[in-house]
Coordinates of N, CA and C in Angstrom, one line a residue:
M1 N -6.9 -0.9 -51.8 CA -6.7 0.4 -51.3 C -6.6 0.3 -49.8
H2 N -5.7 1.0 -49.1 CA -5.6 1.0 -47.7 C -6.2 2.3 -47.2
S3 N -6.7 2.3 -46.0 CA -7.1 3.5 -45.4 C -6.4 3.8 -44.1
S4 N -6.0 5.0 -43.9 CA -5.3 5.4 -42.7 C -5.9 6.7 -42.2
P5 N -5.7 7.0 -40.9 CA -6.2 8.2 -40.4 C -5.6 9.4 -41.2
P6 N -6.4 10.5 -41.4 CA -5.9 11.6 -42.1 C -4.5 12.1 -41.6
G7 N -3.6 12.3 -42.5 CA -2.3 12.8 -42.2 C -1.3 11.7 -41.7
A8 N -1.8 10.5 -41.6 CA -0.9 9.4 -41.2 C 0.0 8.9 -42.4
A9 N 1.3 8.7 -42.1 CA 2.2 8.2 -43.1 C 2.1 6.7 -43.2
R10 N 2.1 6.2 -44.4 CA 2.0 4.7 -44.6 C 3.3 4.2 -45.0
Q11 N 3.7 3.1 -44.5 CA 5.0 2.4 -44.9 C 4.8 0.9 -44.9
V12 N 5.1 0.4 -46.1 CA 5.1 -1.0 -46.3 C 6.4 -1.3 -47.0
S13 N 7.2 -2.3 -46.5 CA 8.4 -2.5 -47.2 C 8.2 -3.1 -48.5
S14 N 9.0 -2.7 -49.5 CA 8.9 -3.1 -50.9 C 9.6 -4.5 -51.0
P15 N 9.1 -5.4 -51.8 CA 9.7 -6.7 -52.0 C 11.0 -6.6 -52.7
V16 N 11.3 -5.4 -53.3 CA 12.6 -5.2 -54.0 C 13.3 -4.0 -53.4
E17 N 14.5 -4.1 -53.1 CA 15.3 -3.0 -52.6 C 15.9 -2.3 -53.7
F18 N 15.9 -0.9 -53.7 CA 16.5 -0.2 -54.8 C 17.6 0.7 -54.2
A19 N 18.7 0.7 -54.9 CA 19.8 1.5 -54.4 C 19.9 2.8 -55.2
G20 N 20.8 3.6 -54.8 CA 21.1 4.8 -55.6 C 20.5 6.1 -55.0
P21 N 20.9 7.2 -55.6 CA 20.4 8.4 -55.0 C 18.9 8.6 -55.1
R22 N 18.4 9.3 -54.2 CA 17.0 9.6 -54.1 C 16.7 10.9 -55.0
P23 N 15.8 10.9 -55.9 CA 15.5 12.1 -56.7 C 15.1 13.2 -55.7
S24 N 15.4 14.5 -56.2 CA 15.1 15.6 -55.4 C 13.6 15.7 -55.1
A25 N 13.2 16.2 -54.0 CA 11.8 16.3 -53.5 C 11.4 17.7 -53.2
D26 N 10.2 18.0 -53.2 CA 9.7 19.3 -52.8 C 9.7 19.3 -51.2
P27 N 9.5 20.5 -50.6 CA 9.6 20.6 -49.2 C 8.7 19.6 -48.5
A28 N 7.6 19.2 -49.1 CA 6.6 18.3 -48.4 C 7.1 16.8 -48.5
G29 N 8.2 16.6 -49.2 CA 8.8 15.3 -49.3 C 8.4 14.5 -50.6
A30 N 7.6 15.1 -51.5 CA 7.2 14.4 -52.7 C 8.2 14.6 -53.7
P31 N 8.6 13.5 -54.5 CA 9.6 13.6 -55.5 C 9.1 14.7 -56.6
D32 N 10.1 15.3 -57.2 CA 9.8 16.3 -58.2 C 9.7 15.6 -59.6
P33 N 8.5 15.6 -60.2 CA 8.3 14.9 -61.5 C 9.3 15.5 -62.6
A34 N 9.5 16.8 -62.6 CA 10.4 17.3 -63.6 C 11.8 16.7 -63.4
H35 N 12.3 16.6 -62.2 CA 13.6 16.0 -62.0 C 13.6 14.5 -62.4
I36 N 12.5 13.8 -62.1 CA 12.4 12.4 -62.5 C 12.5 12.3 -64.0
E37 N 11.6 13.1 -64.7 CA 11.5 13.0 -66.1 C 12.8 13.3 -66.8
A38 N 13.6 14.2 -66.2 CA 14.9 14.5 -66.8 C 15.9 13.4 -66.8
R39 N 15.6 12.4 -66.0 CA 16.5 11.2 -65.8 C 16.0 9.9 -66.5
L40 N 15.2 10.1 -67.5 CA 14.6 9.0 -68.2 C 15.3 8.9 -69.6
T41 N 15.4 7.7 -70.2 CA 15.8 7.6 -71.6 C 14.8 8.3 -72.4
D42 N 15.2 8.7 -73.6 CA 14.3 9.4 -74.5 C 13.0 8.6 -74.8
E43 N 13.2 7.3 -74.9 CA 12.1 6.4 -75.2 C 11.1 6.4 -74.0
L44 N 11.7 6.3 -72.8 CA 10.8 6.2 -71.6 C 10.1 7.6 -71.4
A45 N 10.9 8.7 -71.6 CA 10.3 10.0 -71.5 C 9.1 10.2 -72.5
S46 N 9.2 9.7 -73.7 CA 8.2 9.7 -74.7 C 7.0 8.9 -74.2
M47 N 7.3 7.7 -73.6 CA 6.2 6.9 -73.1 C 5.4 7.6 -72.0
V48 N 6.1 8.3 -71.1 CA 5.5 9.0 -70.0 C 4.6 10.1 -70.6
T49 N 5.1 10.8 -71.6 CA 4.2 11.8 -72.3 C 3.0 11.2 -72.8
G50 N 3.1 10.0 -73.4 CA 1.9 9.3 -73.9 C 1.0 8.9 -72.8
A51 N 1.5 8.4 -71.7 CA 0.7 8.1 -70.6 C -0.1 9.3 -70.0
R52 N 0.6 10.4 -70.0 CA 0.0 11.7 -69.5 C -1.2 12.0 -70.5
R53 N -1.0 11.9 -71.8 CA -2.0 12.2 -72.8 C -3.2 11.3 -72.6
R54 N -2.9 10.0 -72.3 CA -4.0 9.0 -72.1 C -4.8 9.4 -70.9
A55 N -4.1 9.8 -69.8 CA -4.8 10.1 -68.6 C -5.8 11.3 -68.9
L56 N -5.3 12.3 -69.6 CA -6.1 13.5 -69.9 C -7.3 13.1 -70.8
R57 N -7.0 12.3 -71.8 CA -8.1 11.9 -72.7 C -9.2 11.0 -72.0
D58 N -8.7 10.2 -71.0 CA -9.7 9.4 -70.2 C -10.4 10.2 -69.2
G59 N -10.1 11.5 -69.0 CA -10.7 12.3 -68.0 C -10.2 12.0 -66.6
D60 N -9.0 11.4 -66.5 CA -8.5 11.2 -65.1 C -7.7 12.4 -64.7
R61 N -7.8 12.6 -63.4 CA -7.0 13.8 -62.8 C -5.5 13.5 -62.7
Q62 N -5.2 12.2 -62.6 CA -3.8 11.9 -62.3 C -3.4 10.7 -63.2
L63 N -2.1 10.8 -63.6 CA -1.4 9.7 -64.3 C -1.2 8.6 -63.2
D64 N -1.6 7.4 -63.5 CA -1.5 6.3 -62.5 C -0.6 5.2 -63.1
T65 N -0.4 4.1 -62.3 CA 0.4 3.1 -62.8 C -0.2 2.3 -64.0
A66 N -1.5 2.2 -64.1 CA -2.1 1.6 -65.2 C -1.8 2.4 -66.5
H67 N -1.9 3.7 -66.4 CA -1.5 4.5 -67.6 C -0.1 4.2 -68.0
L68 N 0.8 4.2 -67.0 CA 2.2 3.9 -67.3 C 2.4 2.5 -68.0
L69 N 1.7 1.5 -67.4 CA 1.8 0.2 -68.0 C 1.3 0.2 -69.4
H70 N 0.2 0.8 -69.7 CA -0.4 0.9 -71.0 C 0.6 1.4 -72.0
S71 N 1.2 2.5 -71.7 CA 2.1 3.1 -72.6 C 3.4 2.3 -72.8
L72 N 3.8 1.7 -71.7 CA 5.0 0.7 -71.8 C 4.7 -0.4 -72.7
M73 N 3.5 -1.0 -72.5 CA 3.2 -2.2 -73.4 C 3.1 -1.8 -74.8
E74 N 2.5 -0.6 -75.1 CA 2.4 -0.2 -76.5 C 3.7 0.2 -77.2
S75 N 4.6 0.8 -76.4 CA 5.8 1.4 -77.0 C 7.1 0.7 -76.8
D76 N 7.2 -0.2 -75.9 CA 8.6 -0.8 -75.6 C 8.6 -2.3 -75.9
P77 N 9.3 -2.7 -77.0 CA 9.5 -4.1 -77.4 C 10.2 -4.9 -76.3
E78 N 11.1 -4.3 -75.6 CA 11.8 -5.0 -74.5 C 10.9 -5.4 -73.4
V79 N 10.0 -4.5 -73.1 CA 9.0 -4.7 -72.0 C 8.1 -5.9 -72.5
R80 N 7.6 -5.8 -73.7 CA 6.7 -6.9 -74.2 C 7.4 -8.2 -74.2
A81 N 8.7 -8.2 -74.5 CA 9.4 -9.5 -74.5 C 9.6 -10.1 -73.2
T82 N 9.3 -9.4 -72.1 CA 9.4 -9.9 -70.7 C 8.2 -10.8 -70.4
F83 N 7.2 -10.7 -71.2 CA 6.0 -11.5 -70.9 C 6.1 -12.9 -71.5
D84 N 5.3 -13.8 -71.0 CA 5.4 -15.2 -71.4 C 5.1 -15.4 -72.9
S85 N 4.2 -14.7 -73.5 CA 3.8 -15.0 -74.9 C 3.1 -13.8 -75.5
G86 N 3.0 -13.9 -76.9 CA 2.3 -12.9 -77.6 C 0.8 -12.8 -77.2
P87 N 0.2 -14.0 -77.0 CA -1.2 -13.9 -76.5 C -1.4 -13.2 -75.1
Q88 N -0.4 -13.4 -74.3 CA -0.4 -12.8 -73.0 C -0.3 -11.2 -73.1
V89 N 0.5 -10.8 -74.0 CA 0.7 -9.4 -74.3 C -0.7 -8.8 -74.8
A90 N -1.3 -9.6 -75.7 CA -2.5 -9.2 -76.3 C -3.6 -9.1 -75.2
R91 N -3.7 -10.0 -74.3 CA -4.7 -10.0 -73.2 C -4.5 -8.7 -72.3
V92 N -3.2 -8.4 -72.0 CA -2.9 -7.2 -71.2 C -3.4 -6.0 -71.9
L93 N -3.0 -5.9 -73.2 CA -3.4 -4.7 -74.0 C -4.9 -4.6 -74.1
G94 N -5.5 -5.7 -74.3 CA -7.0 -5.8 -74.5 C -7.7 -5.3 -73.2
Y95 N -7.1 -5.7 -72.1 CA -7.7 -5.2 -70.8 C -7.5 -3.7 -70.6
L96 N -6.3 -3.3 -71.0 CA -6.0 -1.8 -70.8 C -6.8 -0.9 -71.6
V97 N -7.1 -1.4 -72.9 CA -8.0 -0.5 -73.7 C -9.4 -0.4 -73.2
Q98 N -9.8 -1.3 -72.4 CA -11.2 -1.2 -71.8 C -11.3 -0.2 -70.7
R99 N -10.2 0.4 -70.3 CA -10.2 1.3 -69.1 C -11.3 2.3 -69.1
S100 N -11.4 3.0 -70.2 CA -12.3 4.2 -70.2 C -13.8 3.7 -70.4
I101 N -14.0 2.5 -70.7 CA -15.4 2.0 -70.8 C -15.8 0.9 -69.8
G102 N -14.9 0.4 -69.1 CA -15.2 -0.7 -68.2 C -14.6 -0.5 -66.8
Y103 N -13.7 -1.4 -66.5 CA -13.2 -1.5 -65.1 C -12.6 -0.1 -64.6
G104 N -12.0 0.6 -65.5 CA -11.4 1.9 -65.0 C -12.4 2.9 -64.5
L105 N -13.6 2.8 -64.9 CA -14.6 3.8 -64.4 C -14.7 3.9 -62.9
R106 N -14.4 2.8 -62.2 CA -14.5 2.8 -60.7 C -13.2 3.5 -60.2
W107 N -12.2 3.7 -61.0 CA -11.0 4.4 -60.5 C -11.2 5.9 -60.7
Q108 N -12.1 6.4 -61.5 CA -12.2 7.8 -61.8 C -12.6 8.5 -60.5
G109 N -11.9 9.6 -60.4 CA -12.2 10.5 -59.2 C -11.5 10.0 -57.9
S110 N -10.7 8.9 -58.0 CA -10.0 8.4 -56.8 C -8.5 8.6 -57.1
V111 N -7.8 8.6 -56.0 CA -6.3 8.7 -56.1 C -5.7 7.3 -55.9
E112 N -4.9 6.9 -56.8 CA -4.2 5.6 -56.6 C -3.1 5.8 -55.5
D113 N -3.2 5.0 -54.5 CA -2.3 5.0 -53.4 C -2.3 3.5 -52.9
S114 N -1.3 2.8 -53.3 CA -1.3 1.4 -52.9 C -0.8 1.2 -51.4
G115 N -0.4 2.3 -50.8 CA 0.0 2.1 -49.4 C 1.5 1.7 -49.2
A116 N 2.2 1.6 -50.4 CA 3.6 1.1 -50.3 C 4.5 2.2 -49.8
V117 N 4.1 3.4 -49.8 CA 5.0 4.5 -49.3 C 4.1 5.5 -48.6
P118 N 4.8 6.5 -47.9 CA 4.0 7.5 -47.3 C 3.3 8.3 -48.5
V119 N 2.1 8.8 -48.2 CA 1.4 9.5 -49.3 C 2.2 10.7 -49.7
M120 N 2.5 10.8 -51.0 CA 3.2 11.9 -51.5 C 2.3 12.4 -52.7
T121 N 2.2 13.6 -52.9 CA 1.4 14.1 -54.0 C 2.2 15.1 -54.8
Q122 N 1.9 15.1 -56.1 CA 2.3 16.1 -57.0 C 1.2 16.2 -58.0
P123 N 0.9 17.4 -58.4 CA -0.2 17.6 -59.4 C 0.0 16.7 -60.6
G124 N -1.1 16.0 -60.9 CA -1.1 15.2 -62.1 C -0.5 13.8 -62.0
W125 N 0.0 13.4 -60.9 CA 0.6 12.1 -60.7 C 0.0 11.4 -59.4
S126 N -0.3 10.1 -59.6 CA -0.7 9.4 -58.4 C 0.5 9.1 -57.5
P127 N 0.4 9.0 -56.2 CA 1.5 8.6 -55.4 C 2.2 7.3 -55.8
S128 N 1.4 6.4 -56.2 CA 2.0 5.1 -56.7 C 2.8 5.3 -58.0
A129 N 2.4 6.1 -58.9 CA 3.1 6.3 -60.1 C 4.4 7.1 -59.8
L130 N 4.4 8.0 -58.9 CA 5.6 8.7 -58.6 C 6.6 7.7 -57.9
T131 N 6.1 6.9 -57.1 CA 7.0 5.9 -56.4 C 7.6 5.0 -57.4
A132 N 6.8 4.5 -58.4 CA 7.3 3.6 -59.4 C 8.4 4.3 -60.2
M133 N 8.2 5.6 -60.5 CA 9.2 6.3 -61.3 C 10.5 6.4 -60.5
E134 N 10.4 6.7 -59.2 CA 11.5 6.8 -58.3 C 12.3 5.5 -58.2
H135 N 11.5 4.4 -58.1 CA 12.2 3.1 -58.0 C 12.9 2.7 -59.4
A136 N 12.3 3.1 -60.5 CA 12.9 2.9 -61.8 C 14.3 3.6 -61.8
L137 N 14.3 4.8 -61.3 CA 15.6 5.6 -61.3 C 16.6 4.9 -60.4
R138 N 16.2 4.4 -59.3 CA 17.1 3.7 -58.3 C 17.6 2.5 -59.0
R139 N 16.8 1.8 -59.7 CA 17.2 0.5 -60.3 C 18.2 0.8 -61.4
A140 N 18.0 1.9 -62.2 CA 19.0 2.2 -63.2 C 20.3 2.6 -62.5
A141 N 20.3 3.4 -61.5 CA 21.5 3.8 -60.7 C 22.2 2.6 -60.2
A142 N 21.5 1.6 -59.7 CA 22.1 0.4 -59.1 C 23.0 -0.3 -60.2
R143 N 22.7 -0.2 -61.4 CA 23.5 -0.8 -62.5 C 24.5 0.2 -63.1
G144 N 24.5 1.4 -62.5 CA 25.5 2.4 -63.0 C 25.0 3.3 -64.2
E145 N 23.7 3.3 -64.4 CA 23.1 4.1 -65.5 C 22.5 5.3 -64.9
E146 N 22.6 6.4 -65.7 CA 22.0 7.7 -65.3 C 20.6 7.8 -65.6
R147 N 20.1 7.1 -66.6 CA 18.7 7.2 -67.0 C 18.0 5.9 -66.9
A148 N 16.8 5.9 -66.5 CA 15.9 4.7 -66.4 C 15.3 4.4 -67.7
A149 N 15.1 3.1 -68.0 CA 14.5 2.7 -69.2 C 13.1 1.9 -68.9
G150 N 12.5 1.5 -69.9 CA 11.2 0.9 -69.8 C 11.2 -0.4 -68.9
R151 N 12.2 -1.2 -69.0 CA 12.3 -2.4 -68.2 C 12.4 -2.0 -66.7
D152 N 13.1 -0.9 -66.4 CA 13.3 -0.4 -65.0 C 11.9 -0.1 -64.5
L153 N 11.1 0.6 -65.3 CA 9.8 1.0 -64.8 C 8.9 -0.2 -64.6
L154 N 8.9 -1.2 -65.6 CA 8.1 -2.4 -65.4 C 8.5 -3.1 -64.1
A155 N 9.8 -3.2 -63.8 CA 10.2 -3.8 -62.6 C 9.7 -3.1 -61.4
A156 N 9.7 -1.8 -61.4 CA 9.2 -1.0 -60.3 C 7.7 -1.2 -60.2
L157 N 6.9 -1.3 -61.3 CA 5.5 -1.6 -61.2 C 5.3 -2.9 -60.6
A158 N 6.0 -3.9 -61.0 CA 5.9 -5.3 -60.5 C 6.2 -5.4 -59.1
A159 N 7.0 -4.5 -58.5 CA 7.4 -4.5 -57.1 C 6.3 -4.0 -56.2
D160 N 5.3 -3.4 -56.7 CA 4.2 -2.9 -55.9 C 3.0 -3.7 -56.1
P161 N 2.8 -4.8 -55.3 CA 1.7 -5.7 -55.6 C 0.3 -5.2 -55.5
E162 N 0.1 -3.9 -55.0 CA -1.2 -3.4 -54.8 C -1.5 -2.2 -55.7
C163 N -0.6 -1.9 -56.7 CA -0.9 -0.8 -57.6 C -1.9 -1.2 -58.7
R164 N -2.4 -0.3 -59.4 CA -3.4 -0.5 -60.4 C -2.8 -1.3 -61.6
A165 N -1.5 -1.1 -61.9 CA -0.9 -1.9 -62.9 C -0.9 -3.4 -62.6
I166 N -0.7 -3.7 -61.4 CA -0.7 -5.2 -61.0 C -2.1 -5.7 -61.1
E167 N -3.1 -4.9 -60.7 CA -4.5 -5.3 -60.8 C -4.8 -5.6 -62.3
V168 N -4.4 -4.8 -63.2 CA -4.6 -5.0 -64.6 C -3.9 -6.3 -65.0
L169 N -2.6 -6.5 -64.7 CA -1.9 -7.7 -65.1 C -2.6 -8.9 -64.5
T170 N -3.0 -8.9 -63.3 CA -3.6 -10.1 -62.7 C -4.9 -10.4 -63.4
H171 N -5.7 -9.4 -63.7 CA -7.0 -9.7 -64.4 C -6.7 -10.2 -65.8
A172 N -5.6 -9.9 -66.4 CA -5.3 -10.3 -67.7 C -4.6 -11.7 -67.7
G173 N -4.4 -12.3 -66.5 CA -3.9 -13.6 -66.4 C -2.4 -13.7 -66.3
V174 N -1.7 -12.6 -65.9 CA -0.3 -12.6 -65.8 C 0.0 -12.9 -64.3
D175 N 1.0 -13.8 -64.1 CA 1.4 -14.1 -62.7 C 2.4 -12.9 -62.3
A176 N 1.9 -12.0 -61.6 CA 2.7 -10.8 -61.3 C 4.0 -11.1 -60.5
A177 N 3.9 -12.1 -59.6 CA 5.1 -12.5 -58.8 C 6.1 -13.1 -59.7
S178 N 5.7 -13.9 -60.6 CA 6.7 -14.5 -61.6 C 7.3 -13.4 -62.5
L179 N 6.5 -12.4 -62.9 CA 7.0 -11.3 -63.6 C 8.0 -10.5 -62.8
A180 N 7.7 -10.2 -61.6 CA 8.7 -9.5 -60.7 C 10.0 -10.3 -60.6
D181 N 9.9 -11.6 -60.4 CA 11.1 -12.5 -60.3 C 12.0 -12.4 -61.6
R182 N 11.3 -12.4 -62.8 CA 12.1 -12.3 -64.0 C 12.7 -10.9 -64.2
L183 N 12.2 -9.9 -63.5 CA 12.7 -8.6 -63.6 C 13.7 -8.2 -62.5
R184 N 14.0 -9.1 -61.6 CA 14.9 -8.8 -60.5 C 16.3 -8.4 -61.0
E185 N 16.8 -9.1 -62.0 CA 18.1 -8.7 -62.5 C 17.9 -7.7 -63.6
P186 N 18.5 -6.5 -63.4 CA 18.3 -5.4 -64.4 C 19.1 -5.8 -65.6
A187 N 18.5 -5.5 -66.8 CA 19.1 -5.7 -68.1 C 20.1 -4.6 -68.3
R188 N 21.3 -4.9 -68.8 CA 22.3 -3.9 -69.1 C 22.0 -3.4 -70.5
H189 N 22.1 -2.1 -70.6 CA 21.9 -1.4 -71.9 C 23.3 -1.0 -72.5
A190 N 23.5 -1.3 -73.8 CA 24.7 -0.9 -74.4 C 24.8 0.6 -74.7

């Protein structure tokens, strides 16, 4: 976590550049989650709904990147195929299910903000989760797709080395930099 003076905008360049139109934002500059969710594949929209339910069940005020990763890993075979092996997937899922009883307890009551973007807030979303969703949409647009898919979101998560999802992956033994490299080329969907 980075700390800045109150009201200060934080900017750190992302290791991956995303092209395409920027999703609409509210007057304060935060992306509109409803606009983002309207531009997801049906599968990814369902995954986001699952992540939101998980956040509520865990007593978290905001959906964060670890919630998104957890739902991606559970629901998207293309995302699971991106990892090195079945045992690696099992380690990641094993670590994620411990969130409500273990490491995730230290995240409760805090806002995930990796410092990768100016702090943007929307009710129910961490700034890092919103940024990941925005990047997933830009990645889809860069390959000419209107809707983002699970692999787009995984690439966006992997592009933010300080988000909670990367913390989970690292603790589970995943080389996050290698994962990000494998995801640099967007997969084309038929």
